[in-house]
């Protein structure tokens, strides 16, 4: 049974963190890092969700050698209350890691990724301004398809960390949650990982430092500066 989840956030360094943890001999990260069990578009329709989760996770353990900790790092889990609830119900004794990033930098990185993938055609400013209208029709949908606008265009919404963490802390013991910042993982690499290993009750091991996240953003439109200003105002008002 998976007993460790990196819940988020997207574009904050979850891949790097999962890679670091995977180098510990007592941790196995599921194949592909992101199992996408609880956010799968059909998971909510399953009559026996526990059995479905077990079967799907078994498909992601091709090289498992009995490591005591098995980790899934699907970063959308924290963002959607429904996904988080399903994840916690799967194993209420699991431990949970959240890595955060400056929400403005995260939003820009998310936007850049969507542009590079060809799913975003608008300028950053228009994408940020239109986000509430793009997401609204999908907010009450129980599960989002993988191509849902709610996944691709939730640039600012995913940066409302306070409400997401509040849901998590209301659902699990605080001692089972470890929150760190991308900057800490980058600038205090060994110290942060040792704190994580202590959280997991594991013997610390030396993990080589690598770039946690390399920004690919290049200013591409004259209105980008206004997009940043708008985002700063949003994050000041909503947390």
PDB file of C-alpha atoms in Angstrom, residues 1-233:
ATOM      1  CA  UNK A   1       0.000   0.000   0.000  1.00  0.00           C
ATOM      2  CA  UNK A   2       1.250   3.466  -0.879  1.00  0.00           C
ATOM      3  CA  UNK A   3       2.126   5.193   2.378  1.00  0.00           C
ATOM      4  CA  UNK A   4       3.674   8.447   1.173  1.00  0.00           C
ATOM      5  CA  UNK A   5       2.138  11.056  -1.113  1.00  0.00           C
ATOM      6  CA  UNK A   6       3.716  14.170  -2.580  1.00  0.00           C
ATOM      7  CA  UNK A   7       0.434  16.038  -2.968  1.00  0.00           C
ATOM      8  CA  UNK A   8       1.698  19.130  -4.765  1.00  0.00           C
ATOM      9  CA  UNK A   9       2.107  21.664  -5.904  1.00  0.00           C
ATOM     10  CA  UNK A  10       2.528  21.456  -9.641  1.00  0.00           C
ATOM     11  CA  UNK A  11       5.548  23.334 -11.064  1.00  0.00           C
ATOM     12  CA  UNK A  12       7.165  23.638  -7.628  1.00  0.00           C
ATOM     13  CA  UNK A  13       9.759  20.898  -7.926  1.00  0.00           C
ATOM     14  CA  UNK A  14       7.775  17.727  -7.222  1.00  0.00           C
ATOM     15  CA  UNK A  15       9.695  15.816  -9.901  1.00  0.00           C
ATOM     16  CA  UNK A  16      13.053  16.791  -8.413  1.00  0.00           C
ATOM     17  CA  UNK A  17      11.865  15.955  -4.905  1.00  0.00           C
ATOM     18  CA  UNK A  18      10.556  12.567  -6.026  1.00  0.00           C
ATOM     19  CA  UNK A  19      13.880  11.894  -7.749  1.00  0.00           C
ATOM     20  CA  UNK A  20      15.800  12.712  -4.566  1.00  0.00           C
ATOM     21  CA  UNK A  21      13.573  10.478  -2.446  1.00  0.00           C
ATOM     22  CA  UNK A  22      13.821   7.658  -4.963  1.00  0.00           C
ATOM     23  CA  UNK A  23      17.568   7.533  -4.339  1.00  0.00           C
ATOM     24  CA  UNK A  24      17.021   6.484  -0.726  1.00  0.00           C
ATOM     25  CA  UNK A  25      17.268   2.680  -0.432  1.00  0.00           C
ATOM     26  CA  UNK A  26      14.122   2.505   1.712  1.00  0.00           C
ATOM     27  CA  UNK A  27      11.877   4.496  -0.642  1.00  0.00           C
ATOM     28  CA  UNK A  28      10.252   3.354  -3.872  1.00  0.00           C
ATOM     29  CA  UNK A  29       8.644   5.997  -6.079  1.00  0.00           C
ATOM     30  CA  UNK A  30       5.913   4.580  -8.304  1.00  0.00           C
ATOM     31  CA  UNK A  31       6.738   4.101 -11.964  1.00  0.00           C
ATOM     32  CA  UNK A  32       6.428   7.386 -13.808  1.00  0.00           C
ATOM     33  CA  UNK A  33       6.292   9.276 -10.477  1.00  0.00           C
ATOM     34  CA  UNK A  34       2.626  10.294 -10.957  1.00  0.00           C
ATOM     35  CA  UNK A  35       0.151   7.427 -10.675  1.00  0.00           C
ATOM     36  CA  UNK A  36      -2.952   9.616 -11.237  1.00  0.00           C
ATOM     37  CA  UNK A  37      -5.176   7.186  -9.375  1.00  0.00           C
ATOM     38  CA  UNK A  38      -7.560   9.450  -7.496  1.00  0.00           C
ATOM     39  CA  UNK A  39      -7.796  12.127 -10.182  1.00  0.00           C
ATOM     40  CA  UNK A  40      -8.408   9.618 -12.972  1.00  0.00           C
ATOM     41  CA  UNK A  41     -11.634  10.606 -14.782  1.00  0.00           C
ATOM     42  CA  UNK A  42     -13.267   7.223 -14.081  1.00  0.00           C
ATOM     43  CA  UNK A  43     -12.096   6.597 -10.512  1.00  0.00           C
ATOM     44  CA  UNK A  44     -15.140   8.185  -8.868  1.00  0.00           C
ATOM     45  CA  UNK A  45     -17.391   5.746 -10.758  1.00  0.00           C
ATOM     46  CA  UNK A  46     -15.773   2.652  -9.253  1.00  0.00           C
ATOM     47  CA  UNK A  47     -17.972   0.689  -6.853  1.00  0.00           C
ATOM     48  CA  UNK A  48     -14.952  -0.625  -4.946  1.00  0.00           C
ATOM     49  CA  UNK A  49     -12.498   2.253  -4.922  1.00  0.00           C
ATOM     50  CA  UNK A  50     -10.027   0.574  -2.574  1.00  0.00           C
ATOM     51  CA  UNK A  51      -9.732  -2.423  -4.880  1.00  0.00           C
ATOM     52  CA  UNK A  52      -9.396  -0.195  -7.952  1.00  0.00           C
ATOM     53  CA  UNK A  53      -6.643   1.842  -6.301  1.00  0.00           C
ATOM     54  CA  UNK A  54      -4.795  -1.311  -5.285  1.00  0.00           C
ATOM     55  CA  UNK A  55      -4.976  -2.787  -8.786  1.00  0.00           C
ATOM     56  CA  UNK A  56      -3.847   0.413 -10.476  1.00  0.00           C
ATOM     57  CA  UNK A  57      -1.017   0.971  -8.024  1.00  0.00           C
ATOM     58  CA  UNK A  58       0.182  -2.608  -8.550  1.00  0.00           C
ATOM     59  CA  UNK A  59       0.710  -1.710 -12.205  1.00  0.00           C
ATOM     60  CA  UNK A  60       3.102   1.053 -11.097  1.00  0.00           C
ATOM     61  CA  UNK A  61       5.392  -1.143  -8.987  1.00  0.00           C
ATOM     62  CA  UNK A  62       7.305  -3.043 -11.662  1.00  0.00           C
ATOM     63  CA  UNK A  63      10.680  -2.883  -9.863  1.00  0.00           C
ATOM     64  CA  UNK A  64       9.478  -2.883  -6.267  1.00  0.00           C
ATOM     65  CA  UNK A  65      11.878  -4.742  -3.987  1.00  0.00           C
ATOM     66  CA  UNK A  66      10.118  -4.525  -0.648  1.00  0.00           C
ATOM     67  CA  UNK A  67      11.064  -0.957   0.273  1.00  0.00           C
ATOM     68  CA  UNK A  68       9.121   0.069   3.414  1.00  0.00           C
ATOM     69  CA  UNK A  69       7.987   3.373   1.904  1.00  0.00           C
ATOM     70  CA  UNK A  70       6.172   3.623  -1.420  1.00  0.00           C
ATOM     71  CA  UNK A  71       5.616   7.124  -2.772  1.00  0.00           C
ATOM     72  CA  UNK A  72       3.161   8.551  -5.282  1.00  0.00           C
ATOM     73  CA  UNK A  73       3.829  12.117  -6.446  1.00  0.00           C
ATOM     74  CA  UNK A  74       0.677  13.269  -8.248  1.00  0.00           C
ATOM     75  CA  UNK A  75       0.689  17.050  -7.717  1.00  0.00           C
ATOM     76  CA  UNK A  76      -2.920  17.812  -8.610  1.00  0.00           C
ATOM     77  CA  UNK A  77      -4.117  15.890  -5.545  1.00  0.00           C
ATOM     78  CA  UNK A  78      -3.824  18.822  -3.140  1.00  0.00           C
ATOM     79  CA  UNK A  79      -5.567  21.225  -5.523  1.00  0.00           C
ATOM     80  CA  UNK A  80      -8.900  19.398  -5.745  1.00  0.00           C
ATOM     81  CA  UNK A  81     -10.747  18.680  -2.514  1.00  0.00           C
ATOM     82  CA  UNK A  82     -12.396  15.582  -3.988  1.00  0.00           C
ATOM     83  CA  UNK A  83      -9.057  14.083  -5.039  1.00  0.00           C
ATOM     84  CA  UNK A  84      -7.511  14.798  -1.653  1.00  0.00           C
ATOM     85  CA  UNK A  85     -10.443  13.151   0.139  1.00  0.00           C
ATOM     86  CA  UNK A  86     -10.123   9.989  -1.963  1.00  0.00           C
ATOM     87  CA  UNK A  87      -6.374   9.894  -1.393  1.00  0.00           C
ATOM     88  CA  UNK A  88      -6.725  10.166   2.376  1.00  0.00           C
ATOM     89  CA  UNK A  89      -9.501   7.556   2.496  1.00  0.00           C
ATOM     90  CA  UNK A  90      -7.229   5.135   0.629  1.00  0.00           C
ATOM     91  CA  UNK A  91      -4.704   5.144   3.492  1.00  0.00           C
ATOM     92  CA  UNK A  92      -5.461   7.331   6.479  1.00  0.00           C
ATOM     93  CA  UNK A  93      -2.124   6.399   8.053  1.00  0.00           C
ATOM     94  CA  UNK A  94      -0.081   7.656   5.119  1.00  0.00           C
ATOM     95  CA  UNK A  95       2.285  10.600   5.308  1.00  0.00           C
ATOM     96  CA  UNK A  96       1.987  13.620   3.074  1.00  0.00           C
ATOM     97  CA  UNK A  97       4.534  16.017   1.611  1.00  0.00           C
ATOM     98  CA  UNK A  98       3.749  19.397   0.073  1.00  0.00           C
ATOM     99  CA  UNK A  99       6.389  21.480  -1.681  1.00  0.00           C
ATOM    100  CA  UNK A 100       5.485  25.108  -2.330  1.00  0.00           C
ATOM    101  CA  UNK A 101       6.843  27.789  -4.620  1.00  0.00           C
ATOM    102  CA  UNK A 102       6.309  31.524  -4.922  1.00  0.00           C
ATOM    103  CA  UNK A 103       2.752  31.481  -6.351  1.00  0.00           C
ATOM    104  CA  UNK A 104       3.528  34.089  -9.015  1.00  0.00           C
ATOM    105  CA  UNK A 105       6.557  32.164 -10.264  1.00  0.00           C
ATOM    106  CA  UNK A 106       4.519  28.964 -10.158  1.00  0.00           C
ATOM    107  CA  UNK A 107       1.705  30.529 -12.205  1.00  0.00           C
ATOM    108  CA  UNK A 108       4.114  31.826 -14.848  1.00  0.00           C
ATOM    109  CA  UNK A 109       5.805  28.442 -15.071  1.00  0.00           C
ATOM    110  CA  UNK A 110       2.423  26.744 -15.423  1.00  0.00           C
ATOM    111  CA  UNK A 111       1.409  29.187 -18.157  1.00  0.00           C
ATOM    112  CA  UNK A 112       4.708  28.619 -19.982  1.00  0.00           C
ATOM    113  CA  UNK A 113       4.163  24.857 -19.880  1.00  0.00           C
ATOM    114  CA  UNK A 114       0.655  25.218 -21.311  1.00  0.00           C
ATOM    115  CA  UNK A 115       1.991  27.428 -24.103  1.00  0.00           C
ATOM    116  CA  UNK A 116       4.736  24.958 -24.923  1.00  0.00           C
ATOM    117  CA  UNK A 117       2.238  22.108 -25.031  1.00  0.00           C
ATOM    118  CA  UNK A 118       0.064  24.061 -27.438  1.00  0.00           C
ATOM    119  CA  UNK A 119      -3.031  24.114 -25.227  1.00  0.00           C
ATOM    120  CA  UNK A 120      -2.774  27.825 -24.400  1.00  0.00           C
ATOM    121  CA  UNK A 121      -3.189  30.346 -27.224  1.00  0.00           C
ATOM    122  CA  UNK A 122      -3.776  33.535 -25.256  1.00  0.00           C
ATOM    123  CA  UNK A 123      -1.347  36.027 -23.805  1.00  0.00           C
ATOM    124  CA  UNK A 124      -0.443  35.620 -20.163  1.00  0.00           C
ATOM    125  CA  UNK A 125      -2.536  38.631 -19.191  1.00  0.00           C
ATOM    126  CA  UNK A 126      -5.646  37.353 -20.956  1.00  0.00           C
ATOM    127  CA  UNK A 127      -5.098  33.845 -19.608  1.00  0.00           C
ATOM    128  CA  UNK A 128      -4.932  35.163 -16.050  1.00  0.00           C
ATOM    129  CA  UNK A 129      -7.917  37.479 -16.497  1.00  0.00           C
ATOM    130  CA  UNK A 130     -10.082  34.789 -18.079  1.00  0.00           C
ATOM    131  CA  UNK A 131      -9.146  32.028 -15.641  1.00  0.00           C
ATOM    132  CA  UNK A 132     -12.260  32.300 -13.413  1.00  0.00           C
ATOM    133  CA  UNK A 133     -14.542  32.130 -16.458  1.00  0.00           C
ATOM    134  CA  UNK A 134     -12.659  29.210 -17.985  1.00  0.00           C
ATOM    135  CA  UNK A 135     -12.755  27.240 -14.752  1.00  0.00           C
ATOM    136  CA  UNK A 136     -16.290  28.044 -13.571  1.00  0.00           C
ATOM    137  CA  UNK A 137     -18.167  25.524 -15.792  1.00  0.00           C
ATOM    138  CA  UNK A 138     -15.946  22.726 -14.473  1.00  0.00           C
ATOM    139  CA  UNK A 139     -15.943  23.451 -10.744  1.00  0.00           C
ATOM    140  CA  UNK A 140     -18.928  21.222  -9.964  1.00  0.00           C
ATOM    141  CA  UNK A 141     -17.866  18.391 -12.261  1.00  0.00           C
ATOM    142  CA  UNK A 142     -16.948  15.472 -10.020  1.00  0.00           C
ATOM    143  CA  UNK A 143     -13.848  14.465 -11.962  1.00  0.00           C
ATOM    144  CA  UNK A 144     -11.939  16.315 -14.647  1.00  0.00           C
ATOM    145  CA  UNK A 145     -10.885  14.689 -17.928  1.00  0.00           C
ATOM    146  CA  UNK A 146      -7.144  14.850 -18.470  1.00  0.00           C
ATOM    147  CA  UNK A 147      -7.685  17.525 -21.123  1.00  0.00           C
ATOM    148  CA  UNK A 148      -9.990  19.605 -18.923  1.00  0.00           C
ATOM    149  CA  UNK A 149      -9.477  23.395 -18.889  1.00  0.00           C
ATOM    150  CA  UNK A 150      -9.547  23.099 -15.098  1.00  0.00           C
ATOM    151  CA  UNK A 151      -6.247  21.235 -15.296  1.00  0.00           C
ATOM    152  CA  UNK A 152      -4.574  23.328 -17.966  1.00  0.00           C
ATOM    153  CA  UNK A 153      -5.709  26.862 -17.113  1.00  0.00           C
ATOM    154  CA  UNK A 154      -5.728  26.914 -13.289  1.00  0.00           C
ATOM    155  CA  UNK A 155      -2.682  29.191 -13.198  1.00  0.00           C
ATOM    156  CA  UNK A 156      -3.572  31.408 -10.253  1.00  0.00           C
ATOM    157  CA  UNK A 157      -6.028  29.095  -8.515  1.00  0.00           C
ATOM    158  CA  UNK A 158      -3.359  26.525  -7.767  1.00  0.00           C
ATOM    159  CA  UNK A 159      -1.414  29.195  -5.934  1.00  0.00           C
ATOM    160  CA  UNK A 160      -4.064  29.706  -3.250  1.00  0.00           C
ATOM    161  CA  UNK A 161      -2.048  27.603  -0.841  1.00  0.00           C
ATOM    162  CA  UNK A 162      -3.688  28.609   2.411  1.00  0.00           C
ATOM    163  CA  UNK A 163      -7.081  27.126   1.579  1.00  0.00           C
ATOM    164  CA  UNK A 164      -5.509  23.949   0.195  1.00  0.00           C
ATOM    165  CA  UNK A 165      -3.330  23.391   3.245  1.00  0.00           C
ATOM    166  CA  UNK A 166      -6.262  24.135   5.536  1.00  0.00           C
ATOM    167  CA  UNK A 167      -8.219  21.276   3.951  1.00  0.00           C
ATOM    168  CA  UNK A 168      -5.256  18.959   4.408  1.00  0.00           C
ATOM    169  CA  UNK A 169      -4.648  19.879   8.048  1.00  0.00           C
ATOM    170  CA  UNK A 170      -8.349  19.464   8.806  1.00  0.00           C
ATOM    171  CA  UNK A 171      -8.243  15.932   7.413  1.00  0.00           C
ATOM    172  CA  UNK A 172      -5.030  14.369   8.757  1.00  0.00           C
ATOM    173  CA  UNK A 173      -2.847  14.710  11.871  1.00  0.00           C
ATOM    174  CA  UNK A 174      -0.372  17.563  11.583  1.00  0.00           C
ATOM    175  CA  UNK A 175       2.456  15.165  12.423  1.00  0.00           C
ATOM    176  CA  UNK A 176       1.759  13.334   9.169  1.00  0.00           C
ATOM    177  CA  UNK A 177       2.325  16.430   7.018  1.00  0.00           C
ATOM    178  CA  UNK A 178       5.655  17.886   5.896  1.00  0.00           C
ATOM    179  CA  UNK A 179       5.627  21.227   4.082  1.00  0.00           C
ATOM    180  CA  UNK A 180       8.751  22.656   2.482  1.00  0.00           C
ATOM    181  CA  UNK A 181       9.581  25.374  -0.017  1.00  0.00           C
ATOM    182  CA  UNK A 182      11.301  24.989  -3.339  1.00  0.00           C
ATOM    183  CA  UNK A 183      13.938  27.513  -2.283  1.00  0.00           C
ATOM    184  CA  UNK A 184      14.807  25.416   0.769  1.00  0.00           C
ATOM    185  CA  UNK A 185      15.234  22.303  -1.334  1.00  0.00           C
ATOM    186  CA  UNK A 186      17.428  24.265  -3.725  1.00  0.00           C
ATOM    187  CA  UNK A 187      19.500  26.312  -1.273  1.00  0.00           C
ATOM    188  CA  UNK A 188      19.527  24.030   1.769  1.00  0.00           C
ATOM    189  CA  UNK A 189      19.488  20.727  -0.058  1.00  0.00           C
ATOM    190  CA  UNK A 190      21.031  18.346   2.478  1.00  0.00           C
ATOM    191  CA  UNK A 191      19.401  19.965   5.495  1.00  0.00           C
ATOM    192  CA  UNK A 192      15.940  19.836   3.907  1.00  0.00           C
ATOM    193  CA  UNK A 193      16.304  16.212   2.829  1.00  0.00           C
ATOM    194  CA  UNK A 194      17.567  15.204   6.265  1.00  0.00           C
ATOM    195  CA  UNK A 195      14.491  16.837   7.794  1.00  0.00           C
ATOM    196  CA  UNK A 196      12.380  14.846   5.363  1.00  0.00           C
ATOM    197  CA  UNK A 197      14.126  11.594   6.222  1.00  0.00           C
ATOM    198  CA  UNK A 198      13.576  12.333   9.909  1.00  0.00           C
ATOM    199  CA  UNK A 199       9.892  12.979   9.170  1.00  0.00           C
ATOM    200  CA  UNK A 200       9.780   9.555   7.515  1.00  0.00           C
ATOM    201  CA  UNK A 201      11.774   7.912  10.356  1.00  0.00           C
ATOM    202  CA  UNK A 202      14.525   6.936   7.931  1.00  0.00           C
ATOM    203  CA  UNK A 203      18.291   6.971   8.279  1.00  0.00           C
ATOM    204  CA  UNK A 204      19.669  10.013   6.404  1.00  0.00           C
ATOM    205  CA  UNK A 205      21.667   9.298   3.265  1.00  0.00           C
ATOM    206  CA  UNK A 206      23.660  11.645   1.059  1.00  0.00           C
ATOM    207  CA  UNK A 207      21.769  12.625  -2.096  1.00  0.00           C
ATOM    208  CA  UNK A 208      23.639  14.617  -4.789  1.00  0.00           C
ATOM    209  CA  UNK A 209      22.230  18.079  -5.341  1.00  0.00           C
ATOM    210  CA  UNK A 210      20.609  18.893  -8.665  1.00  0.00           C
ATOM    211  CA  UNK A 211      18.656  21.811 -10.086  1.00  0.00           C
ATOM    212  CA  UNK A 212      15.233  21.714  -8.472  1.00  0.00           C
ATOM    213  CA  UNK A 213      13.513  23.749 -11.139  1.00  0.00           C
ATOM    214  CA  UNK A 214      14.894  25.594 -14.119  1.00  0.00           C
ATOM    215  CA  UNK A 215      12.612  28.306 -15.411  1.00  0.00           C
ATOM    216  CA  UNK A 216      11.957  28.342 -19.153  1.00  0.00           C
ATOM    217  CA  UNK A 217       9.957  31.568 -19.134  1.00  0.00           C
ATOM    218  CA  UNK A 218      10.905  34.182 -21.697  1.00  0.00           C
ATOM    219  CA  UNK A 219       8.993  37.411 -21.876  1.00  0.00           C
ATOM    220  CA  UNK A 220       7.023  37.150 -25.067  1.00  0.00           C
ATOM    221  CA  UNK A 221       4.428  39.915 -25.027  1.00  0.00           C
ATOM    222  CA  UNK A 222       4.352  43.541 -23.992  1.00  0.00           C
ATOM    223  CA  UNK A 223       1.454  42.855 -21.611  1.00  0.00           C
ATOM    224  CA  UNK A 224       3.340  40.267 -19.547  1.00  0.00           C
ATOM    225  CA  UNK A 225       4.329  42.907 -16.992  1.00  0.00           C
ATOM    226  CA  UNK A 226       0.647  43.707 -16.451  1.00  0.00           C
ATOM    227  CA  UNK A 227      -0.090  40.011 -16.069  1.00  0.00           C
ATOM    228  CA  UNK A 228       2.454  39.837 -13.265  1.00  0.00           C
ATOM    229  CA  UNK A 229       0.972  42.908 -11.594  1.00  0.00           C
ATOM    230  CA  UNK A 230      -2.541  41.490 -11.828  1.00  0.00           C
ATOM    231  CA  UNK A 231      -1.389  38.169 -10.368  1.00  0.00           C
ATOM    232  CA  UNK A 232       0.335  39.911  -7.465  1.00  0.00           C
ATOM    233  CA  UNK A 233      -2.909  41.718  -6.656  1.00  0.00           C
TER     234      UNK A 233
END
